Amino acid sequence: MNMERADPGKRTLVEAPRKKKQWTKSEENYLQDKWGTVSIKGLAKALGRSENAVVVRAQRLGCGAHLAGDTRISLNQLMLAIYGKNMLGYTSDKLIRYGLPVKWHVVKKNRFRVIDIDAFWKWAEDNKSVLDFSRFEKYSLGAEPDWVDVKRKADYKKLQLHGQHNAAWTKTEDDKLRYLLSKGTYTYSDLAAELRHSEGAIKRRILDLGINKKPVRCPPRKWTEDEVETLCRMVDEGYDFTLIAEKLNRTALATRGKYERLQNPEYNKRYNRGQNEDYEYQGIRSISGKDILKDRELMDGAEFQELEPVEVGENDGVYMQAMRSTV
């Protein structure tokens, strides 16, 4: 067996070990200050080090988890605080569609949706109608604006009256709905109270079940200026149309309809949608109650005529317009 012997006369170059780059105090201060607010990749680039070196040093400095170091909270934490354990994914997606100010927090190859609390409160004040604070415990997100408690109490009262929003209908409820409609004496408000579903949900269920019998219509009643002011104020405070209707002794559908018409005094959505190019319809959340009242003050004395469609024949396919003053 031949064995190669090292040539004693041949010098072998041995590479000296690289000296580890020492962390300076200023680098450590920067790392601690930016930990959680700048991505690990961004920290590594700023410090001229590898991502693993940044993570190891942060651990030795006791910085904790990267996400925990953020001044923002995760979207999941926010939703859990407001909606509890029964929070559904579609709820957060819906709020994002309405402009919830969510940002991405990047940790190496992972990322999390986070939100700044101050930015959330600012957005929430302008979007009270899409939020439900009935399960939102006081101060669970820290200090909160004064309007939050008013909204919390209003949503809790609505929950007690009409149950959970979008709750599934049972066969027993469907049978009861058919029976109550057959009596011919129940209004939408009466049905909502009996079945603990909103008036809008009842209207939708009647259509889904193909029931021909409709609830009794309440006799028309002119709106007073005091009622309009109460409506606008309660909308701004975050009250649901169900509770506003109860306060005004009207149906929730009529109350919502009035608010929609206040936002669009010269426009009838059912008739002009897609046909009137000179007027842009304002959605239910487009104009605040405060702005509506301000506009009415500027236009004091003006009387708007509201167009209401009247069907004149099954085969005509045409709607005539009846003029009715509402202000």
Short mmCIF file of C-alpha atoms in Angstrom, two decimals:
data_model
loop_
_atom_site.label_atom_id
_atom_site.label_comp_id
_atom_site.label_asym_id
_atom_site.label_seq_id
_atom_site.Cartn_x
_atom_site.Cartn_y
_atom_site.Cartn_z
CA MET A 1 0.00 0.00 0.00
CA ASN A 2 1.54 3.23 -1.18
CA MET A 3 1.16 6.25 1.03
CA GLU A 4 1.92 9.74 -0.09
CA ARG A 5 4.31 11.50 2.18
CA ALA A 6 4.30 15.17 2.66
CA ASP A 7 7.26 16.93 1.20
CA PRO A 8 9.07 18.42 4.18
CA GLY A 9 10.63 21.00 1.91
CA LYS A 10 7.28 22.24 0.54
CA ARG A 11 5.65 25.07 2.49
CA THR A 12 1.86 24.95 2.82
CA LEU A 13 0.01 28.26 3.09
CA VAL A 14 -2.58 28.17 5.87
CA GLU A 15 -5.25 30.88 5.62
CA ALA A 16 -5.48 32.83 8.85
CA PRO A 17 -8.96 32.90 10.43
CA ARG A 18 -10.92 36.06 9.69
CA LYS A 19 -11.30 38.42 12.60
CA LYS A 20 -14.97 38.78 13.57
CA LYS A 21 -16.33 42.28 13.08
CA GLN A 22 -17.01 43.75 16.47
CA TRP A 23 -20.28 45.53 17.23
CA THR A 24 -19.92 49.15 18.21
CA LYS A 25 -22.08 50.86 20.80
CA SER A 26 -23.66 53.09 18.17
CA GLU A 27 -24.57 50.03 16.05
CA GLU A 28 -26.19 48.34 19.03
CA ASN A 29 -28.12 51.51 19.87
CA TYR A 30 -29.34 51.71 16.28
CA LEU A 31 -30.37 48.06 16.31
CA GLN A 32 -32.32 48.45 19.56
CA ASP A 33 -33.96 51.67 18.40
CA LYS A 34 -35.06 50.31 15.00
CA TRP A 35 -35.86 46.75 16.07
CA GLY A 36 -39.46 45.97 15.15
CA THR A 37 -39.96 49.06 13.01
CA VAL A 38 -37.43 48.28 10.26
CA SER A 39 -37.35 44.89 8.53
CA ILE A 40 -34.48 42.55 9.37
CA LYS A 41 -33.35 42.80 5.78
CA GLY A 42 -33.31 46.58 6.06
CA LEU A 43 -31.35 46.45 9.33
CA ALA A 44 -28.79 44.08 7.83
CA LYS A 45 -28.28 46.39 4.85
CA ALA A 46 -27.96 49.51 7.03
CA LEU A 47 -25.46 47.84 9.38
CA GLY A 48 -23.51 46.02 6.68
CA ARG A 49 -24.05 42.63 8.30
CA SER A 50 -25.83 39.37 7.53
CA GLU A 51 -29.43 38.89 8.59
CA ASN A 52 -28.41 36.05 10.93
CA ALA A 53 -25.83 38.30 12.62
CA VAL A 54 -28.51 40.95 13.17
CA VAL A 55 -30.93 38.42 14.68
CA VAL A 56 -28.28 36.90 16.99
CA ARG A 57 -27.17 40.32 18.22
CA ALA A 58 -30.78 41.41 18.83
CA GLN A 59 -31.35 38.28 20.92
CA ARG A 60 -28.22 38.94 22.99
CA LEU A 61 -29.39 42.51 23.57
CA GLY A 62 -32.77 41.22 24.79
CA CYS A 63 -34.79 42.88 22.02
CA GLY A 64 -37.39 40.10 22.00
CA ALA A 65 -39.46 39.04 19.00
CA HIS A 66 -39.20 41.37 16.01
CA LEU A 67 -42.98 41.84 15.73
CA ALA A 68 -43.25 42.56 19.47
CA GLY A 69 -40.84 45.45 19.02
CA ASP A 70 -43.18 47.27 16.62
CA THR A 71 -45.10 50.24 17.96
CA ARG A 72 -48.05 49.00 15.90
CA ILE A 73 -50.20 45.98 16.67
CA SER A 74 -51.00 43.08 14.37
CA LEU A 75 -54.31 43.05 12.49
CA ASN A 76 -55.20 39.82 14.29
CA GLN A 77 -54.71 41.50 17.68
CA LEU A 78 -56.98 44.35 16.61
CA MET A 79 -59.74 42.07 15.34
CA LEU A 80 -59.53 39.86 18.43
CA ALA A 81 -59.92 42.89 20.70
CA ILE A 82 -62.96 44.22 18.80
CA TYR A 83 -64.79 41.07 17.71
CA GLY A 84 -63.54 38.39 20.09
CA LYS A 85 -62.78 34.76 19.30
CA ASN A 86 -65.64 34.50 16.81
CA MET A 87 -63.97 36.97 14.47
CA LEU A 88 -64.30 35.80 10.84
CA GLY A 89 -61.77 36.42 8.09
CA TYR A 90 -64.31 38.15 5.87
CA THR A 91 -64.80 40.83 8.55
CA SER A 92 -61.20 42.02 8.39
CA ASP A 93 -61.28 41.81 4.59
CA LYS A 94 -64.41 43.98 4.55
CA LEU A 95 -62.79 46.62 6.76
CA ILE A 96 -59.72 46.66 4.51
CA ARG A 97 -62.00 47.28 1.52
CA TYR A 98 -63.34 50.30 3.37
CA GLY A 99 -59.81 51.66 3.78
CA LEU A 100 -58.60 50.27 7.11
CA PRO A 101 -54.98 51.61 7.25
CA VAL A 102 -53.13 48.28 7.35
CA LYS A 103 -49.40 47.98 6.66
CA TRP A 104 -47.11 44.98 6.20
CA HIS A 105 -44.47 44.10 8.82
CA VAL A 106 -41.65 42.03 7.30
CA VAL A 107 -39.61 39.53 9.36
CA LYS A 108 -37.09 37.71 7.18
CA LYS A 109 -39.22 35.64 4.78
CA ASN A 110 -42.46 36.16 6.70
CA ARG A 111 -44.71 39.19 6.82
CA PHE A 112 -47.61 40.25 9.04
CA ARG A 113 -50.35 42.85 8.65
CA VAL A 114 -50.08 45.54 11.31
CA ILE A 115 -51.87 48.80 12.09
CA ASP A 116 -51.03 51.97 13.98
CA ILE A 117 -53.54 52.58 16.79
CA ASP A 118 -53.75 56.35 16.24
CA ALA A 119 -54.33 55.81 12.51
CA PHE A 120 -57.02 53.24 13.35
CA TRP A 121 -58.95 55.62 15.63
CA LYS A 122 -58.85 58.35 12.99
CA TRP A 123 -60.18 55.96 10.34
CA ALA A 124 -62.76 54.43 12.71
CA GLU A 125 -64.32 57.82 13.54
CA ASP A 126 -65.12 58.29 9.84
CA ASN A 127 -66.33 54.69 9.39
CA LYS A 128 -68.42 53.97 12.51
CA SER A 129 -71.21 52.37 10.49
CA VAL A 130 -69.04 49.45 9.30
CA LEU A 131 -67.77 48.62 12.81
CA ASP A 132 -69.42 46.63 15.60
CA PHE A 133 -68.19 47.44 19.11
CA SER A 134 -70.75 45.30 20.97
CA ARG A 135 -68.01 42.87 22.11
CA PHE A 136 -65.24 45.46 22.38
CA GLU A 137 -64.18 45.73 26.03
CA LYS A 138 -63.34 49.19 27.30
CA TYR A 139 -59.64 50.15 27.08
CA SER A 140 -58.64 46.78 25.60
CA LEU A 141 -56.64 48.78 23.04
CA GLY A 142 -55.49 51.35 25.59
CA ALA A 143 -56.74 54.94 25.71
CA GLU A 144 -59.69 55.52 23.39
CA PRO A 145 -61.63 58.57 22.11
CA ASP A 146 -64.80 59.65 23.95
CA TRP A 147 -67.10 58.67 21.06
CA VAL A 148 -66.09 55.01 21.35
CA ASP A 149 -68.12 54.35 24.49
CA VAL A 150 -71.26 55.83 22.89
CA LYS A 151 -70.77 53.53 19.90
CA ARG A 152 -70.09 50.53 22.19
CA LYS A 153 -73.35 51.01 24.12
CA ALA A 154 -75.35 51.53 20.92
CA ASP A 155 -73.99 48.35 19.31
CA TYR A 156 -74.58 46.33 22.48
CA LYS A 157 -78.20 47.50 22.61
CA LYS A 158 -78.67 46.54 18.97
CA LEU A 159 -77.22 43.08 19.69
CA GLN A 160 -79.69 42.62 22.55
CA LEU A 161 -82.63 43.65 20.36
CA HIS A 162 -81.85 41.90 17.09
CA GLY A 163 -79.11 39.35 17.76
CA GLN A 164 -75.91 38.84 15.83
CA HIS A 165 -75.55 40.57 12.47
CA ASN A 166 -75.89 38.17 9.50
CA ALA A 167 -77.02 35.33 11.78
CA ALA A 168 -78.25 32.29 9.82
CA TRP A 169 -81.99 31.75 9.57
CA THR A 170 -83.44 28.56 11.05
CA LYS A 171 -86.40 26.58 9.69
CA THR A 172 -88.39 27.56 12.77
CA GLU A 173 -87.77 31.24 12.05
CA ASP A 174 -88.76 30.79 8.40
CA ASP A 175 -92.03 29.11 9.44
CA LYS A 176 -92.71 31.86 11.97
CA LEU A 177 -92.03 34.53 9.35
CA ARG A 178 -94.58 32.94 6.99
CA TYR A 179 -97.15 32.68 9.78
CA LEU A 180 -96.76 36.28 10.94
CA LEU A 181 -96.99 37.58 7.37
CA SER A 182 -100.18 35.57 6.81
CA LYS A 183 -101.88 37.47 9.64
CA GLY A 184 -101.57 40.69 7.66
CA THR A 185 -101.00 42.93 10.69
CA TYR A 186 -97.21 43.00 11.10
CA THR A 187 -94.93 45.80 9.95
CA TYR A 188 -91.20 45.39 9.28
CA SER A 189 -90.51 46.78 12.76
CA ASP A 190 -92.91 44.29 14.34
CA LEU A 191 -91.30 41.38 12.49
CA ALA A 192 -87.80 42.54 13.47
CA ALA A 193 -88.79 42.60 17.13
CA GLU A 194 -90.42 39.15 16.96
CA LEU A 195 -87.68 37.39 14.97
CA ARG A 196 -84.60 39.27 16.27
CA HIS A 197 -83.37 39.94 12.76
CA SER A 198 -82.90 43.38 11.21
CA GLU A 199 -85.56 44.81 8.89
CA GLY A 200 -83.13 44.58 6.00
CA ALA A 201 -82.50 40.89 6.77
CA ILE A 202 -86.25 40.24 6.90
CA LYS A 203 -86.81 41.97 3.57
CA ARG A 204 -84.05 39.85 2.02
CA ARG A 205 -85.44 36.65 3.54
CA ILE A 206 -88.93 37.30 2.17
CA LEU A 207 -87.41 37.59 -1.30
CA ASP A 208 -85.22 34.49 -0.86
CA LEU A 209 -88.18 32.39 0.26
CA GLY A 210 -90.40 33.70 -2.54
CA ILE A 211 -93.15 34.80 -0.13
CA ASN A 212 -95.75 36.90 -1.92
CA LYS A 213 -97.29 38.36 1.24
CA LYS A 214 -95.60 41.58 2.29
CA PRO A 215 -95.51 43.35 5.70
CA VAL A 216 -98.03 46.09 6.44
CA ARG A 217 -96.77 49.50 5.40
CA CYS A 218 -96.74 52.25 7.98
CA PRO A 219 -98.79 55.31 7.05
CA PRO A 220 -96.63 58.09 5.55
CA ARG A 221 -95.59 60.79 7.97
CA LYS A 222 -93.78 64.00 7.14
CA TRP A 223 -90.33 64.40 8.68
CA THR A 224 -89.85 67.32 11.05
CA GLU A 225 -86.67 69.36 11.29
CA ASP A 226 -86.12 68.05 14.83
CA GLU A 227 -86.31 64.47 13.53
CA VAL A 228 -83.83 65.26 10.75
CA GLU A 229 -81.40 66.77 13.27
CA THR A 230 -81.77 63.75 15.57
CA LEU A 231 -81.22 61.38 12.64
CA CYS A 232 -78.04 63.16 11.49
CA ARG A 233 -76.64 63.47 15.01
CA MET A 234 -77.23 59.80 15.87
CA VAL A 235 -75.69 58.62 12.59
CA ASP A 236 -72.53 60.61 13.38
CA GLU A 237 -72.45 59.12 16.89
CA GLY A 238 -72.40 55.62 15.41
CA TYR A 239 -75.96 54.51 16.09
CA ASP A 240 -77.43 51.87 13.81
CA PHE A 241 -80.54 52.79 11.80
CA THR A 242 -82.48 50.25 13.86
CA LEU A 243 -81.87 52.22 17.07
CA ILE A 244 -82.42 55.56 15.36
CA ALA A 245 -85.74 54.27 14.04
CA GLU A 246 -86.74 53.17 17.53
CA LYS A 247 -85.94 56.65 18.85
CA LEU A 248 -88.00 58.30 16.09
CA ASN A 249 -90.82 55.73 16.12
CA ARG A 250 -90.22 54.85 12.47
CA THR A 251 -89.04 51.76 10.60
CA ALA A 252 -85.31 51.21 10.08
CA LEU A 253 -85.83 50.97 6.32
CA ALA A 254 -87.64 54.31 6.23
CA THR A 255 -84.99 55.90 8.45
CA ARG A 256 -82.13 54.68 6.28
CA GLY A 257 -84.03 55.78 3.18
CA LYS A 258 -84.49 59.28 4.58
CA TYR A 259 -80.80 59.60 5.36
CA GLU A 260 -79.93 58.44 1.86
CA ARG A 261 -82.29 61.04 0.39
CA LEU A 262 -80.77 63.74 2.59
CA GLN A 263 -77.42 62.91 1.03
CA ASN A 264 -78.94 63.00 -2.46
CA PRO A 265 -81.74 65.63 -2.38
CA GLU A 266 -81.95 65.94 -6.18
CA TYR A 267 -81.47 62.33 -7.09
CA ASN A 268 -83.71 59.28 -7.00
CA LYS A 269 -81.48 56.22 -7.06
CA ARG A 270 -84.10 53.72 -8.23
CA TYR A 271 -84.98 55.73 -11.31
CA ASN A 272 -81.88 57.68 -12.30
CA ARG A 273 -79.12 55.17 -11.57
CA GLY A 274 -77.05 54.84 -14.73
CA GLN A 275 -79.22 57.40 -16.58
CA ASN A 276 -78.45 60.76 -15.00
CA GLU A 277 -74.92 61.64 -16.10
CA ASP A 278 -75.07 65.10 -14.54
CA TYR A 279 -75.39 63.87 -10.96
CA GLU A 280 -73.14 61.54 -9.02
CA TYR A 281 -75.01 59.50 -6.43
CA GLN A 282 -73.60 59.76 -2.90
CA GLY A 283 -73.35 56.51 -0.94
CA ILE A 284 -74.69 56.08 2.58
CA ARG A 285 -71.26 56.82 4.12
CA SER A 286 -70.21 59.56 1.71
CA ILE A 287 -71.51 62.59 3.63
CA SER A 288 -71.64 62.97 7.42
CA GLY A 289 -74.73 64.06 9.28
CA LYS A 290 -72.92 67.23 10.35
CA ASP A 291 -72.24 68.14 6.71
CA ILE A 292 -75.85 67.42 5.75
CA LEU A 293 -77.13 69.82 8.41
CA LYS A 294 -74.57 72.41 7.35
CA ASP A 295 -75.73 72.17 3.71
CA ARG A 296 -79.36 72.47 4.77
CA GLU A 297 -78.56 75.67 6.64
CA LEU A 298 -76.88 77.10 3.54
CA MET A 299 -79.91 76.18 1.43
CA ASP A 300 -82.50 77.31 3.97
CA GLY A 301 -85.80 77.95 2.25
CA ALA A 302 -85.14 75.68 -0.74
CA GLU A 303 -87.71 72.96 -1.23
CA PHE A 304 -86.68 69.73 -2.89
CA GLN A 305 -89.12 67.53 -4.78
CA GLU A 306 -88.48 63.82 -4.46
CA LEU A 307 -89.30 61.53 -7.39
CA GLU A 308 -91.09 58.35 -6.48
CA PRO A 309 -91.71 55.67 -9.18
CA VAL A 310 -95.27 54.47 -9.70
CA GLU A 311 -95.87 51.36 -11.81
CA VAL A 312 -98.71 51.94 -14.28
CA GLY A 313 -99.02 48.55 -15.93
CA GLU A 314 -97.59 45.03 -15.98
CA ASN A 315 -96.62 45.16 -19.66
CA ASP A 316 -95.80 48.83 -19.99
CA GLY A 317 -92.24 48.53 -18.73
CA VAL A 318 -92.49 52.24 -17.96
CA TYR A 319 -92.54 54.13 -14.70
CA MET A 320 -94.34 57.40 -14.26
CA GLN A 321 -93.01 59.87 -11.76
CA ALA A 322 -95.11 61.24 -8.92
CA MET A 323 -93.91 64.37 -7.21
CA ARG A 324 -93.89 64.38 -3.44
CA SER A 325 -92.38 66.99 -1.14
CA THR A 326 -90.40 65.58 1.76
CA VAL A 327 -88.80 68.61 3.30
#
